[in-house]
Short mmCIF file of C-alpha atoms and ligand atoms in Angstrom, two decimals:
data_model
loop_
_atom_site.label_atom_id
_atom_site.label_comp_id
_atom_site.label_asym_id
_atom_site.label_seq_id
_atom_site.Cartn_x
_atom_site.Cartn_y
_atom_site.Cartn_z
CA UNK T 289 -0.75 -6.18 -4.07
CA UNK T 290 -1.77 -9.84 -4.25
CA UNK T 291 -1.87 -12.34 -7.00
CA UNK T 292 1.32 -11.50 -8.82
CA UNK T 293 2.38 -15.60 -8.11
CA UNK T 294 -0.89 -16.62 -9.37
CA UNK T 295 -0.49 -14.25 -12.72
CA UNK T 296 2.68 -16.04 -13.11
CA UNK T 297 1.61 -19.75 -12.72
CA UNK T 298 -1.69 -18.81 -15.16
CA UNK T 299 0.99 -17.78 -17.50
CA UNK T 300 3.19 -20.94 -16.77
CA UNK T 301 5.83 -18.38 -15.27
CA UNK T 302 7.98 -18.33 -12.35
CA UNK T 303 6.37 -16.49 -9.65
CA UNK T 304 9.63 -13.68 -9.95
CA UNK T 305 8.14 -12.77 -13.63
CA UNK T 306 4.67 -12.04 -11.86
CA UNK T 307 6.65 -9.79 -9.15
CA UNK T 308 8.41 -8.13 -12.09
CA UNK T 309 4.70 -7.65 -13.78
CA UNK T 310 3.56 -6.30 -10.03
CA UNK T 311 6.12 -3.54 -10.44
CA UNK T 312 5.08 -2.78 -13.78
CA UNK T 313 1.73 -2.09 -12.11
CA UNK T 314 3.37 -0.06 -9.79
CA UNK T 315 4.33 2.60 -12.10
CA UNK T 316 0.70 2.54 -13.92
CA UNK T 317 -0.95 3.49 -10.67
CA UNK T 318 1.60 5.77 -9.19
CA UNK T 319 0.74 7.90 -12.89
CA UNK T 320 -2.54 8.09 -12.63
CA UNK T 321 -3.47 8.53 -8.79
CA UNK T 322 -2.87 12.51 -8.41
CA UNK T 323 -5.30 13.00 -11.47
CA UNK T 324 -7.71 10.81 -9.82
CA UNK T 325 -7.58 13.08 -6.54
CA UNK T 326 -5.32 10.60 -5.08
CA UNK T 327 -2.90 12.44 -2.46
CA UNK T 328 -1.97 9.70 -0.52
CA UNK T 329 -1.36 6.32 -2.01
CA UNK T 330 -0.05 3.61 0.60
CA UNK T 331 0.89 0.27 -1.39
CA UNK T 332 1.52 -3.12 0.61
CA UNK T 333 4.69 -5.07 -0.65
CA UNK T 334 6.01 -6.85 1.60
CA UNK T 335 4.40 -7.55 4.86
CA UNK T 336 6.41 -8.76 8.32
CA UNK T 337 4.40 -12.22 7.45
CA UNK T 338 6.41 -12.50 4.01
CA UNK T 339 9.64 -13.70 5.99
CA UNK T 340 7.76 -16.77 5.91
CA UNK T 341 8.22 -17.48 2.34
CA UNK T 342 11.23 -19.13 0.74
CA UNK T 343 14.38 -17.82 1.15
CA UNK T 344 14.69 -17.19 -2.95
CA UNK T 345 11.63 -15.67 -3.10
CA UNK T 346 12.46 -13.28 -0.46
CA UNK T 347 15.86 -12.57 -1.98
CA UNK T 348 14.39 -12.31 -5.48
CA UNK T 349 11.51 -9.53 -3.82
CA UNK T 350 14.34 -7.23 -1.96
CA UNK T 351 16.44 -7.41 -5.00
CA UNK T 352 13.42 -6.05 -7.21
CA UNK T 353 13.07 -3.65 -4.09
CA UNK T 354 16.15 -2.23 -4.65
CA UNK T 355 16.35 -2.18 -8.31
CA UNK T 356 12.64 -0.81 -8.61
CA UNK T 357 13.90 2.12 -6.17
CA UNK T 358 16.95 3.28 -8.11
CA UNK T 359 15.34 2.75 -11.63
CA UNK T 360 12.16 4.64 -10.67
CA UNK T 361 13.34 7.41 -8.57
CA UNK T 362 14.01 10.07 -11.71
CA UNK T 363 10.67 9.73 -12.57
CA UNK T 364 9.14 10.06 -9.15
CA UNK T 365 11.00 13.23 -9.10
CA UNK T 366 9.60 14.59 -12.50
CA UNK T 367 6.66 13.86 -11.63
CA UNK T 368 6.52 15.25 -7.96
CA UNK T 369 5.82 12.02 -6.18
CA UNK T 370 7.01 12.00 -2.51
CA UNK T 371 8.31 8.38 -1.33
CA UNK T 372 8.14 7.18 2.39
CA UNK T 373 8.78 3.66 2.95
CA UNK T 374 7.07 2.46 5.81
CA UNK T 375 7.82 -0.76 8.36
CA UNK T 376 10.82 -2.02 10.14
CA UNK T 377 13.94 -1.23 8.62
CA UNK T 378 16.47 -3.11 11.01
CA UNK T 379 15.36 -6.91 9.16
CA UNK T 380 16.65 -5.37 5.45
CA UNK T 381 19.54 -5.89 3.89
CA UNK T 382 21.86 -2.68 4.46
CA UNK T 383 22.04 -1.96 0.61
CA UNK T 384 18.57 -1.92 0.42
CA UNK T 385 18.43 0.64 3.36
CA UNK T 386 20.54 2.36 1.38
CA UNK T 387 18.34 2.66 -2.02
CA UNK T 388 15.70 3.56 0.18
CA UNK T 389 17.65 6.09 2.11
CA UNK T 390 18.42 7.96 -1.46
CA UNK T 391 15.44 7.64 -3.02
CA UNK T 392 13.30 9.36 0.27
CA UNK T 393 15.91 12.28 0.18
CA UNK T 394 15.70 12.46 -3.44
CA UNK T 395 12.32 12.40 -4.02
CA UNK T 396 11.59 14.55 -0.81
CA UNK T 397 10.30 17.62 -2.62
CA UNK T 398 7.13 16.01 -3.89
CA UNK T 399 4.47 18.09 -3.51
CA UNK T 400 1.45 15.97 -6.11
CA UNK T 401 1.50 12.78 -4.35
CA UNK T 402 2.91 10.99 -1.04
CA UNK T 403 3.83 7.51 -2.38
CA UNK T 404 4.12 4.67 0.99
CA UNK T 405 5.47 1.90 0.55
CA UNK T 406 5.02 -0.97 3.24
CA UNK T 407 8.06 -3.12 3.23
CA UNK T 408 8.77 -5.67 6.24
CA UNK T 409 5.12 -4.15 7.85
CA UNK T 410 2.65 -5.32 10.40
CA UNK T 411 0.01 -3.20 11.29
CA UNK T 412 -0.20 -5.16 14.84
CA UNK T 413 3.51 -3.94 15.26
CA UNK T 414 3.32 -0.61 13.51
CA UNK T 415 0.24 0.17 16.64
CA UNK T 416 2.83 -1.34 19.55
CA UNK T 417 5.55 0.61 18.89
CA UNK T 418 3.76 3.82 17.64
CA UNK T 419 2.51 3.13 21.96
CA UNK T 420 5.90 2.76 22.91
CA UNK T 421 7.01 5.81 21.85
CA UNK T 422 3.65 7.48 23.40
CA UNK T 423 6.52 7.56 26.62
CA UNK T 424 8.36 9.87 24.63
CA UNK T 425 5.87 13.40 25.23
CA UNK T 426 6.68 14.67 21.85
CA UNK T 427 4.27 12.46 20.32
CA UNK T 428 1.01 13.54 21.69
CA UNK T 429 -1.49 11.23 19.98
CA UNK T 430 -1.50 6.92 18.02
CA UNK T 431 -2.74 8.87 15.12
CA UNK T 432 0.30 11.48 14.97
CA UNK T 433 2.59 8.89 15.33
CA UNK T 434 0.92 6.45 12.74
CA UNK T 435 -0.08 7.65 9.04
CA UNK T 436 -3.52 9.25 7.90
CA UNK T 437 -6.40 7.85 8.16
CA UNK T 438 -7.05 5.54 4.91
CA UNK T 439 -10.46 6.48 3.00
CA UNK T 440 -10.45 3.97 0.40
CA UNK T 441 -8.48 0.50 1.02
CA UNK T 442 -8.42 -1.82 -2.20
CA UNK T 443 -7.03 -5.68 -2.19
CA UNK T 444 -6.45 -7.29 -5.35
CA UNK T 445 -6.26 -11.17 -5.63
CA UNK T 446 -9.87 -12.51 -4.94
CA UNK T 447 -8.91 -12.46 -1.17
CA UNK T 448 -11.20 -10.91 1.39
CA UNK T 449 -8.77 -10.30 4.40
CA UNK T 450 -6.43 -7.33 5.78
CA UNK T 451 -3.71 -9.21 6.48
CA UNK T 452 -2.09 -6.93 9.07
CA UNK T 453 -2.24 -3.78 6.72
CA UNK T 454 -2.86 -0.31 8.05
CA UNK T 455 -5.29 -1.33 10.95
CA UNK T 456 -5.62 1.75 13.03
CA UNK T 457 -5.76 3.85 9.87
CA UNK T 458 -8.27 1.88 8.04
CA UNK T 459 -10.95 2.32 11.45
CA UNK T 460 -13.22 4.02 8.83
CA UNK T 461 -11.47 2.84 5.28
CA UNK T 462 -14.06 2.04 2.75
CA UNK T 463 -13.10 -1.53 1.28
CA UNK T 464 -13.21 -2.59 -2.47
CA UNK T 465 -11.90 -6.52 -3.00
CA UNK T 466 -11.15 -6.54 -6.25
CA UNK T 467 -11.02 -9.69 -8.50
CA UNK T 468 -8.32 -9.66 -10.58
CA UNK T 469 -4.43 -10.37 -9.79
CA UNK T 470 -1.86 -7.13 -9.12
CA UNK T 471 -0.30 -7.28 -12.29
CA UNK T 472 -3.83 -7.05 -14.15
CA UNK T 473 -4.83 -3.89 -11.97
CA UNK T 474 -4.38 -1.00 -13.97
CA UNK T 475 -5.34 2.71 -13.78
CA UNK T 476 -8.85 2.10 -15.24
CA UNK T 477 -9.22 -0.06 -12.05
CA UNK T 478 -8.17 2.48 -10.06
CA UNK T 479 -10.22 5.01 -11.47
CA UNK T 480 -13.29 2.99 -11.35
CA UNK T 481 -12.26 2.26 -7.70
CA UNK T 482 -12.29 5.79 -6.61
CA UNK T 483 -15.70 6.26 -8.75
CA UNK T 484 -17.14 3.57 -6.21
CA UNK T 485 -15.60 5.35 -3.38
CA UNK T 486 -16.99 8.66 -4.28
CA UNK T 487 -20.75 7.13 -4.55
CA UNK T 488 -20.33 5.70 -0.88
CA UNK T 489 -22.13 7.16 2.04
CA UNK T 490 -19.39 7.71 4.42
CA UNK T 491 -21.43 8.34 7.29
CA UNK T 492 -18.66 8.08 10.48
CA UNK T 493 -21.21 6.73 12.87
CA UNK T 494 -23.50 9.74 12.11
CA UNK T 495 -26.84 9.76 10.73
CA UNK T 496 -27.44 11.03 7.22
CA UNK T 497 -27.61 14.46 7.07
CA UNK T 498 -30.53 15.15 5.46
CA UNK T 499 -32.97 11.62 5.78
CA UNK T 500 -34.60 11.00 2.93
CA UNK T 501 -38.53 9.49 3.54
CA UNK T 502 -38.45 5.87 4.33
CA UNK T 503 -39.99 4.04 1.88
CA UNK T 504 -41.47 1.47 4.22
CA UNK T 505 -43.43 4.18 6.17
CA UNK T 506 -45.54 4.99 3.31
C1 IPE A 817 1.99 -9.90 -4.14
O1 IPE A 817 1.32 -11.30 -4.58
C2 IPE A 817 2.25 -10.13 -3.04
C3 IPE A 817 3.78 -9.61 -2.15
C4 IPE A 817 3.81 -10.57 -1.39
C5 IPE A 817 5.05 -8.94 -2.52
P1 IPE A 817 1.60 -12.56 -3.82
O2 IPE A 817 3.36 -13.34 -4.17
O3 IPE A 817 0.80 -12.73 -2.96
O4 IPE A 817 0.66 -13.63 -5.15
P2 IPE A 817 0.01 -15.05 -4.97
O5 IPE A 817 -0.93 -14.69 -3.91
O6 IPE A 817 0.85 -15.93 -4.69
O7 IPE A 817 -0.28 -15.00 -6.00
MG1 MG A 818 -0.59 -13.43 -1.61
#
């Protein structure tokens, strides 16, 4: 979810206003996702690298996460959304940790959408910690220790990189790079991305089932 800061600066607003607007975009996207056939939606909210931002911005984001969890949980329950926070917990404020635990417990029965929000997340770190947990034989594979495979990965904000997001899980992800800033991302942008995804030929390294005659041989 990239571009909150630039969205705000472009309007002469503080970056915090961009993060607030970004939270509203989350609400819109979460509401429309099930209608579009999306069963699992993972949002990258705060990367392990984001700790390097100025402490005031980090504090603003952490407070926003906590308020958002508290404010949104009833709506998530109503819409049958199951919330799961991925990433490290040991560096988060205890107040945020309890808001996460509450929101996860209250939404645990949601069956319409599995919403995963990455906070203090690093794809490389997740792979390392999953690999370490393999020593515990109850975890048979990395696939099981990590999340479900990503089908479609959308990055907003006009950047063309993965920034340490779901690296293992995105091995065969279709990539879409949206030029808009995250707060401007709408339900119809998501619908458009899903439509593009459906039109893609996902071969996973195989040849097409019915190979069309190659025009250049004629
Ligand atoms: C939101 O966008 C991503 C978060 C880490 C919360 P940014 O804060 O990265 O916005 P830009 O890239 O500065 O515009
Ligand atoms: Mg950014």
